[in-house]
PDB file of C-alpha atoms in Angstrom:
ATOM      1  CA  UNK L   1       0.000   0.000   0.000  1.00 67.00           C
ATOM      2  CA  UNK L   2       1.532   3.376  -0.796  1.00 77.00           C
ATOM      3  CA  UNK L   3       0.801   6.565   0.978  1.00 75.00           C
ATOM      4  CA  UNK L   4       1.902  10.070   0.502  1.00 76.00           C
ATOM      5  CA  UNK L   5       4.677   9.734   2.890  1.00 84.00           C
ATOM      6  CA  UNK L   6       6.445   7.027   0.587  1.00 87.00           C
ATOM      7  CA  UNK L   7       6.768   9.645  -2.388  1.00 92.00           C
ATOM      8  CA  UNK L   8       9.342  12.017  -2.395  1.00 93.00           C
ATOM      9  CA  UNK L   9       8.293  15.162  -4.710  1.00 93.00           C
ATOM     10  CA  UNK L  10      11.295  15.974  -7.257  1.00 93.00           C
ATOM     11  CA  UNK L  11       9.981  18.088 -10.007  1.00 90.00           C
ATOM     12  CA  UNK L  12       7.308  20.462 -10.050  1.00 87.00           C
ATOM     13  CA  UNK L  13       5.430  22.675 -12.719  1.00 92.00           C
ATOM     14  CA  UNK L  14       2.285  24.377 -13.950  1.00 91.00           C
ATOM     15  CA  UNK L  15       1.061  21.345 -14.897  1.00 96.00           C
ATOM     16  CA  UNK L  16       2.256  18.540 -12.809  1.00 97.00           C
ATOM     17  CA  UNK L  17       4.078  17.329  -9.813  1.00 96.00           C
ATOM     18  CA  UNK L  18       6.732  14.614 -10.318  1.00 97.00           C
ATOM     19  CA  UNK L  19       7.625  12.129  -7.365  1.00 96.00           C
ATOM     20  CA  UNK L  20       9.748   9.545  -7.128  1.00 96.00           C
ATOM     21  CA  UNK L  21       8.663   6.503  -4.632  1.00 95.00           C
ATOM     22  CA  UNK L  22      11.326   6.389  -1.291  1.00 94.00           C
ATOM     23  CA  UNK L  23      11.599   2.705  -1.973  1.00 94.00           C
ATOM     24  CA  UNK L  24      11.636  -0.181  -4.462  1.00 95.00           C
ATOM     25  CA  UNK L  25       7.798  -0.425  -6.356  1.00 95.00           C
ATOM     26  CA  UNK L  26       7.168  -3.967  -7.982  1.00 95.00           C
ATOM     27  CA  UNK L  27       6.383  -3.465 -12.123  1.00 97.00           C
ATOM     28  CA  UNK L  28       5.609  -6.392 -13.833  1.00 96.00           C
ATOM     29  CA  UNK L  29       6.400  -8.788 -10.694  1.00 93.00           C
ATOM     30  CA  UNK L  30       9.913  -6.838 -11.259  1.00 96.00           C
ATOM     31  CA  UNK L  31      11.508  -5.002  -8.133  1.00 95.00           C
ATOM     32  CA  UNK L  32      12.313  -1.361  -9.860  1.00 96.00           C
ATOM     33  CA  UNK L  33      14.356   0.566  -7.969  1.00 96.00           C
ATOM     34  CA  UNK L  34      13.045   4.282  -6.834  1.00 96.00           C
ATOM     35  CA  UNK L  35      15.127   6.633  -9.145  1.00 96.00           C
ATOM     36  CA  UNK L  36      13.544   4.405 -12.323  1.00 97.00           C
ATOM     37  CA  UNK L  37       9.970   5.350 -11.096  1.00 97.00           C
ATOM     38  CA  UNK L  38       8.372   8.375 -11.936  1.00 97.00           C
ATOM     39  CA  UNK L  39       4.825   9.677 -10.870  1.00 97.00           C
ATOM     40  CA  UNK L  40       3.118  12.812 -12.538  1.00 97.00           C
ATOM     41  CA  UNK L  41       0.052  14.148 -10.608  1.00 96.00           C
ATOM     42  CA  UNK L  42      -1.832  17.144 -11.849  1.00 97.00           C
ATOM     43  CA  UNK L  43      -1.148  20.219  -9.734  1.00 95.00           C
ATOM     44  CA  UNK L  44      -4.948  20.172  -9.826  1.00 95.00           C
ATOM     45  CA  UNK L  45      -5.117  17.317  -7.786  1.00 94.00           C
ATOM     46  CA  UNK L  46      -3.756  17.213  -4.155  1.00 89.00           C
ATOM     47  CA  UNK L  47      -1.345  13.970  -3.480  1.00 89.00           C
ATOM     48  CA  UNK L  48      -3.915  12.825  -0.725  1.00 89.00           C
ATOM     49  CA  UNK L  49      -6.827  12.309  -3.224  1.00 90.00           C
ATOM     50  CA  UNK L  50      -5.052  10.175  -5.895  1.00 92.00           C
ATOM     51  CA  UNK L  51      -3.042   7.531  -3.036  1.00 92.00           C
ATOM     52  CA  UNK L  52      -5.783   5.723  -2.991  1.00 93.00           C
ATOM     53  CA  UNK L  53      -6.193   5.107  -6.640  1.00 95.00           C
ATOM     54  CA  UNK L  54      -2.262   5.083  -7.139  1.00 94.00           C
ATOM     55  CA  UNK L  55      -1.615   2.313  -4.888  1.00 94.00           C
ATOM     56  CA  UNK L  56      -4.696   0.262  -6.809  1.00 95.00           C
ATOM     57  CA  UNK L  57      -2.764   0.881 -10.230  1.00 96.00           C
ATOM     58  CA  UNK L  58       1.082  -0.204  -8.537  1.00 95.00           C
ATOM     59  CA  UNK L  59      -1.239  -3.533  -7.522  1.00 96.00           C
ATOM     60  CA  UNK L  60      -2.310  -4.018 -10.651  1.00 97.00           C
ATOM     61  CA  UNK L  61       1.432  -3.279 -12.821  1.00 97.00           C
ATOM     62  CA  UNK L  62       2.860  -5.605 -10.244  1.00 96.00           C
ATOM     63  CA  UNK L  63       0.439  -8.322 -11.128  1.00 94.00           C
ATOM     64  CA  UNK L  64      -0.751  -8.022 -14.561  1.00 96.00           C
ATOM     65  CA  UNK L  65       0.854 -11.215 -16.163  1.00 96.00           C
ATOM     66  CA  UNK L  66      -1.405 -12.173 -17.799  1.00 96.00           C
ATOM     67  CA  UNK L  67      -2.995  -8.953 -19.570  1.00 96.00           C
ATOM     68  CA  UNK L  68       0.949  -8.296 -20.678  1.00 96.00           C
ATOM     69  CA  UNK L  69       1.528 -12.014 -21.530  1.00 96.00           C
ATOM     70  CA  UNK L  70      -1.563 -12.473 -23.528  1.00 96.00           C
ATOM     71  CA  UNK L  71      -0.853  -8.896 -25.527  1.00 96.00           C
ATOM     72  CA  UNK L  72       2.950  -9.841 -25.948  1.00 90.00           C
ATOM     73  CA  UNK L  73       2.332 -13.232 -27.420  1.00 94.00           C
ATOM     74  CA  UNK L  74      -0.413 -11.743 -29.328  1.00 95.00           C
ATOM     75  CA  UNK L  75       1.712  -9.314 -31.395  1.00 90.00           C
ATOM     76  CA  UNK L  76       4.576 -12.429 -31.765  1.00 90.00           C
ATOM     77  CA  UNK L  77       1.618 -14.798 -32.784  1.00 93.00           C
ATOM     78  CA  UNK L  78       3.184 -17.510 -31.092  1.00 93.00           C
ATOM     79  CA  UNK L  79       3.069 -18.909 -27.303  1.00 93.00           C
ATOM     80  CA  UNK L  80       5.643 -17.641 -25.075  1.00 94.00           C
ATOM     81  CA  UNK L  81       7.737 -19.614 -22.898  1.00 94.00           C
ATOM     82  CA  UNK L  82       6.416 -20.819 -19.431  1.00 91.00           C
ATOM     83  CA  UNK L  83       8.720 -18.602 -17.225  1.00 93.00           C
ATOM     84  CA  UNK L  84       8.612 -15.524 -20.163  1.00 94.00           C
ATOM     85  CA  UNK L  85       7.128 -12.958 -17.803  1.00 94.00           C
ATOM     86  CA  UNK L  86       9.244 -13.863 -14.768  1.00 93.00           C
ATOM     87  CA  UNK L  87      12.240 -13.443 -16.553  1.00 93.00           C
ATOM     88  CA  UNK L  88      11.118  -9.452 -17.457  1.00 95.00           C
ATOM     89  CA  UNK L  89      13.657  -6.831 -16.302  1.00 96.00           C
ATOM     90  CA  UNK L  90      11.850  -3.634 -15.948  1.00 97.00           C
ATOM     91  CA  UNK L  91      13.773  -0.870 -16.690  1.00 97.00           C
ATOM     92  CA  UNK L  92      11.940   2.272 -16.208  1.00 98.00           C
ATOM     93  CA  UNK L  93       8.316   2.976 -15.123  1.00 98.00           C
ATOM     94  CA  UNK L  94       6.665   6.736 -15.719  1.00 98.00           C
ATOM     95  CA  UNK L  95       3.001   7.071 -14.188  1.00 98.00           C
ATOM     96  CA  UNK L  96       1.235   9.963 -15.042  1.00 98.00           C
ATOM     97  CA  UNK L  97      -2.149  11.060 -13.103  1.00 97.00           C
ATOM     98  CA  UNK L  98      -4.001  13.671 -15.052  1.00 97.00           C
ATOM     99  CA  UNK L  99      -7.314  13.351 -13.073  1.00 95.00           C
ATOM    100  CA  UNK L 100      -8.384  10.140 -10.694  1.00 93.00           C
ATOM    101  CA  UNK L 101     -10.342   8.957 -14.044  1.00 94.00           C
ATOM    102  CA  UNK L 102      -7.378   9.675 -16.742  1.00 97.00           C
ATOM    103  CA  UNK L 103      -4.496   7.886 -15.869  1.00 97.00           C
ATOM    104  CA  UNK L 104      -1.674   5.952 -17.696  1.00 98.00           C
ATOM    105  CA  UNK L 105       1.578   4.361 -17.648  1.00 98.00           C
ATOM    106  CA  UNK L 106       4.879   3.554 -19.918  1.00 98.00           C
ATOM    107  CA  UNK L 107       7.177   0.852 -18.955  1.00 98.00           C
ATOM    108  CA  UNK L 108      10.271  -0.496 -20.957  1.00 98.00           C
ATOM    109  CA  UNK L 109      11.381  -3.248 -19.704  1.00 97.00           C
ATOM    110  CA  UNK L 110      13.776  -6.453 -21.893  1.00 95.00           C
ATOM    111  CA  UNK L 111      12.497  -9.326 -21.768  1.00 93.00           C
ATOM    112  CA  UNK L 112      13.637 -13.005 -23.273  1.00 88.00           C
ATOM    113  CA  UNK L 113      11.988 -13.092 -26.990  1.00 87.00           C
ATOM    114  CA  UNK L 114      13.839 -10.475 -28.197  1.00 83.00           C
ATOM    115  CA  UNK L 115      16.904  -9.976 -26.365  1.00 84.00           C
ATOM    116  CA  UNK L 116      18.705  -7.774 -28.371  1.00 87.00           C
ATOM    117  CA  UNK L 117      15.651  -5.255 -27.855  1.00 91.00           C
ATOM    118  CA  UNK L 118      13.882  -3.151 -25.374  1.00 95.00           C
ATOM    119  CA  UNK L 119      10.074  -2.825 -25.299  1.00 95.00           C
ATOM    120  CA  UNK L 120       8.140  -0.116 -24.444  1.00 97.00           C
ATOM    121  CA  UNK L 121       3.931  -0.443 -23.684  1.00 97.00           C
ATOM    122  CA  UNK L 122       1.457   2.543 -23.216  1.00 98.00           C
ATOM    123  CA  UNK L 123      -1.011   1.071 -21.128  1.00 98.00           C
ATOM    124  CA  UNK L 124      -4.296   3.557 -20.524  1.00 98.00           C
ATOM    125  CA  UNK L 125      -5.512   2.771 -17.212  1.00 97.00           C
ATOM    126  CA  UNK L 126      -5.828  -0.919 -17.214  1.00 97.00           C
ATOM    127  CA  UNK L 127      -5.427  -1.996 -20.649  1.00 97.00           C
ATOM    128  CA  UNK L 128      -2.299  -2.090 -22.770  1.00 97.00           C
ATOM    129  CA  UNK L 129      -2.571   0.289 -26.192  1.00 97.00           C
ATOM    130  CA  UNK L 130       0.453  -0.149 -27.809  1.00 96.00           C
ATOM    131  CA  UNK L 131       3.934  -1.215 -27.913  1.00 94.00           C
ATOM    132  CA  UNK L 132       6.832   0.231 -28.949  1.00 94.00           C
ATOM    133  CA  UNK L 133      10.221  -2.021 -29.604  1.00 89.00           C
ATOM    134  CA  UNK L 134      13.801  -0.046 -29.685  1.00 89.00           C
ATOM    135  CA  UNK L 135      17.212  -1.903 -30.485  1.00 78.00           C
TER     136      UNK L 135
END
């Protein structure tokens, strides 16, 4: 469960406040370390009001394997290895709160298909939209 006390603000504009959580947040059942998290909540919106929802959505990234497996293998067309999603390495996680209805996320993370390759997925509140592979 994550509370306002476990983010630590770092960046602030018109538009947003960026925090960074104070200690390792699970992604993908991966353990990413603080400084590769980012969270950016509307200044409209005071950090109290979106912890709730926030720690809902870091529940659901931690555990998603199956939405992520299912939309991976998808775009492959072929079935993906038995361990595939334990052996994602999440590299970078940026969570952006616009209001407590619009929220999203972009993680890149490697993973064991395509080693040579790092993957990037927009997910819009629960449901991955697209994909984006770099190497």
């Amino acid at each position: 469960m994550i509370t306002a006390d476990l983010l630590q603000e770092f960046d602030e504009d018109d538009l947003f406040v960026g925090y960074n959580p104070v200690m390792p947040m699970k992604i993908f059942g991966y353990e990413l370390e603080p400084s590769e998290c980012e969270i950016y909540i509307s200044s409209k919106l005071h950090i109290t009001e979106i912890v709730p929802a926030l720690s809902q959505y870091f529940d659901w990234l931690a555990s998603c394997k199956e939405e992520v497996s299912e939309y991976f293998s998808s775009k492959l067309g072929e079935r993906l290895p038995e361990d595939w999603f334990e052996n994602i390495e999440v590299y970078s996680a940026e969570i952006t709160f616009t209001t407590l209805e619009d929220f999203c996320a972009v993680i890149s993370f490697g993973e064991s298909m395509l080693p040579d390759h790092v993957v990037e997925f927009t997910i819009d509140k629960f449901t991955i939209k697209s994909d984006l592979l770099m190497g």
